[in-house]
Amino acid sequence: MKLTTTKALPIRTAPAPDSARDPGTDPAVASLLDHLAEELALEYVRLMEEAARHHDPSDCEPQREEG
């Protein structure tokens, strides 16, 4: 029987509130998060508009079961 060992990774903890990584105090991180949020919102709107253009109203009607 062969035993496999794995290397333990250090446990990551949340940064302290006064840390430089805190988005509330680090303008670069806050700017990056704002940018990502805006890009995600624009992509969501684009996908919803595309779905609306290809919408088939019959997809929303209840279908009767045969039996």
Coordinates of N, CA and C in Angstrom, one line a residue:
M1 N 0.9 -1.2 0.0 CA 0.0 0.0 0.0 C 0.9 1.2 0.0
K2 N 0.6 2.2 -0.9 CA 1.4 3.4 -1.0 C 0.7 4.5 -0.4
L3 N 1.4 5.3 0.4 CA 0.8 6.4 1.1 C 1.1 7.7 0.3
T4 N 0.1 8.6 0.2 CA 0.4 9.8 -0.5 C 0.3 10.9 0.5
T5 N 1.3 11.8 0.4 CA 1.3 12.9 1.3 C 1.0 14.2 0.6
T6 N 0.3 15.1 1.2 CA 0.0 16.4 0.6 C 0.6 17.5 1.4
K7 N 1.0 18.6 0.8 CA 1.5 19.7 1.5 C 0.4 20.6 2.0
A8 N 0.4 20.9 3.3 CA -0.6 21.7 3.9 C -0.4 23.2 3.5
L9 N -1.5 23.8 3.1 CA -1.4 25.2 2.7 C -1.8 26.1 4.0
P10 N -1.2 27.2 4.1 CA -1.5 28.1 5.2 C -3.0 28.6 5.1
I11 N -3.6 28.7 6.2 CA -5.0 29.2 6.3 C -5.0 30.7 6.1
R12 N -5.8 31.1 5.1 CA -5.9 32.5 4.8 C -7.0 33.1 5.7
T13 N -6.7 34.2 6.3 CA -7.7 34.9 7.1 C -8.0 36.2 6.5
A14 N -9.2 36.8 6.8 CA -9.6 38.1 6.3 C -8.6 39.1 6.8
P15 N -8.3 40.1 5.9 CA -7.4 41.2 6.4 C -8.1 42.0 7.5
A16 N -7.2 42.5 8.4 CA -7.7 43.4 9.5 C -8.3 44.6 8.9
P17 N -9.3 45.3 9.6 CA -10.0 46.5 9.0 C -9.0 47.6 8.7
D18 N -7.9 47.7 9.4 CA -6.9 48.7 9.1 C -5.8 48.3 8.1
S19 N -6.1 47.1 7.4 CA -5.1 46.6 6.4 C -5.2 47.5 5.2
A20 N -4.1 47.5 4.4 CA -4.0 48.2 3.2 C -4.9 47.5 2.1
R21 N -5.3 46.3 2.3 CA -6.2 45.5 1.4 C -7.7 45.8 1.6
D22 N -8.0 46.6 2.6 CA -9.4 46.9 2.9 C -9.9 47.9 1.8
P23 N -10.9 47.5 1.0 CA -11.4 48.3 0.0 C -11.9 49.7 0.5
G24 N -12.3 49.8 1.7 CA -12.7 51.1 2.2 C -11.6 52.0 2.4
T25 N -10.3 51.5 2.6 CA -9.2 52.4 2.7 C -8.2 52.4 1.6
D26 N -8.3 51.4 0.7 CA -7.4 51.3 -0.4 C -8.1 51.7 -1.7
P27 N -7.9 52.9 -2.2 CA -8.6 53.4 -3.4 C -8.3 52.6 -4.6
A28 N -7.2 51.9 -4.8 CA -7.0 51.1 -5.9 C -7.9 49.9 -5.9
V29 N -8.1 49.3 -4.8 CA -9.0 48.1 -4.7 C -10.4 48.5 -4.9
A30 N -10.8 49.6 -4.3 CA -12.2 50.1 -4.5 C -12.4 50.5 -6.0
S31 N -11.4 51.0 -6.6 CA -11.6 51.4 -8.0 C -11.7 50.1 -8.9
L32 N -10.9 49.1 -8.6 CA -11.0 47.9 -9.3 C -12.4 47.2 -9.1
L33 N -12.8 47.2 -7.9 CA -14.2 46.6 -7.6 C -15.3 47.3 -8.3
D34 N -15.2 48.7 -8.3 CA -16.2 49.5 -9.0 C -16.2 49.1 -10.5
H35 N -15.0 49.0 -11.1 CA -14.8 48.7 -12.5 C -15.4 47.3 -12.8
L36 N -15.1 46.3 -12.0 CA -15.6 45.0 -12.2 C -17.2 45.0 -12.1
A37 N -17.7 45.7 -11.1 CA -19.2 45.8 -11.0 C -19.8 46.4 -12.2
E38 N -19.2 47.5 -12.7 CA -19.8 48.1 -13.9 C -19.7 47.2 -15.1
E39 N -18.6 46.5 -15.3 CA -18.4 45.6 -16.4 C -19.5 44.5 -16.4
L40 N -19.6 43.9 -15.2 CA -20.6 42.8 -15.0 C -22.0 43.3 -15.2
A41 N -22.4 44.5 -14.8 CA -23.7 45.1 -15.0 C -23.9 45.3 -16.5
L42 N -22.9 45.8 -17.2 CA -23.1 46.0 -18.7 C -23.3 44.7 -19.4
E43 N -22.5 43.7 -19.0 CA -22.7 42.4 -19.7 C -24.1 41.8 -19.4
Y44 N -24.5 42.0 -18.2 CA -25.9 41.5 -17.8 C -26.9 42.1 -18.6
V45 N -26.9 43.4 -18.8 CA -27.8 44.2 -19.6 C -27.8 43.7 -21.1
R46 N -26.5 43.5 -21.6 CA -26.4 43.1 -23.0 C -27.1 41.7 -23.2
L47 N -26.8 40.8 -22.2 CA -27.4 39.5 -22.3 C -28.9 39.5 -22.2
M48 N -29.5 40.3 -21.3 CA -30.9 40.4 -21.2 C -31.6 41.0 -22.4
E49 N -30.9 42.0 -23.0 CA -31.4 42.6 -24.3 C -31.4 41.6 -25.4
E50 N -30.4 40.8 -25.5 CA -30.3 39.8 -26.5 C -31.4 38.8 -26.3
A51 N -31.6 38.4 -25.1 CA -32.7 37.4 -24.8 C -34.0 38.0 -25.1
A52 N -34.3 39.2 -24.9 CA -35.5 39.9 -25.2 C -35.8 39.9 -26.7
R53 N -34.7 40.1 -27.5 CA -34.9 40.1 -28.9 C -35.3 38.7 -29.5
H54 N -34.8 37.7 -28.8 CA -35.1 36.3 -29.3 C -36.2 35.6 -28.5
H55 N -37.0 36.4 -27.8 CA -38.0 35.9 -26.9 C -39.2 35.4 -27.8
D56 N -39.7 34.2 -27.5 CA -40.8 33.6 -28.1 C -41.9 33.6 -27.1
P57 N -43.0 34.4 -27.2 CA -44.1 34.5 -26.2 C -44.7 33.1 -25.9
S58 N -44.7 32.2 -26.9 CA -45.3 30.9 -26.6 C -44.6 30.1 -25.6
D59 N -43.3 30.5 -25.3 CA -42.6 29.8 -24.3 C -43.1 30.1 -22.9
C60 N -43.9 31.1 -22.7 CA -44.4 31.5 -21.4 C -45.8 31.1 -21.2
E61 N -46.4 30.5 -22.2 CA -47.8 30.0 -22.0 C -47.8 28.6 -21.4
P62 N -48.8 28.4 -20.5 CA -48.8 27.1 -19.8 C -49.1 26.0 -20.9
Q63 N -48.5 24.9 -20.8 CA -48.8 23.8 -21.7 C -49.7 22.8 -21.0
R64 N -50.7 22.3 -21.8 CA -51.6 21.4 -21.2 C -51.0 20.0 -21.3
E65 N -51.3 19.2 -20.3 CA -50.8 17.8 -20.3 C -51.8 17.0 -21.0
E66 N -51.2 16.1 -21.8 CA -52.1 15.1 -22.6 C -52.2 13.9 -21.7
G67 N -53.4 13.3 -21.7 CA -53.5 12.1 -20.9 C -54.8 11.5 -20.8

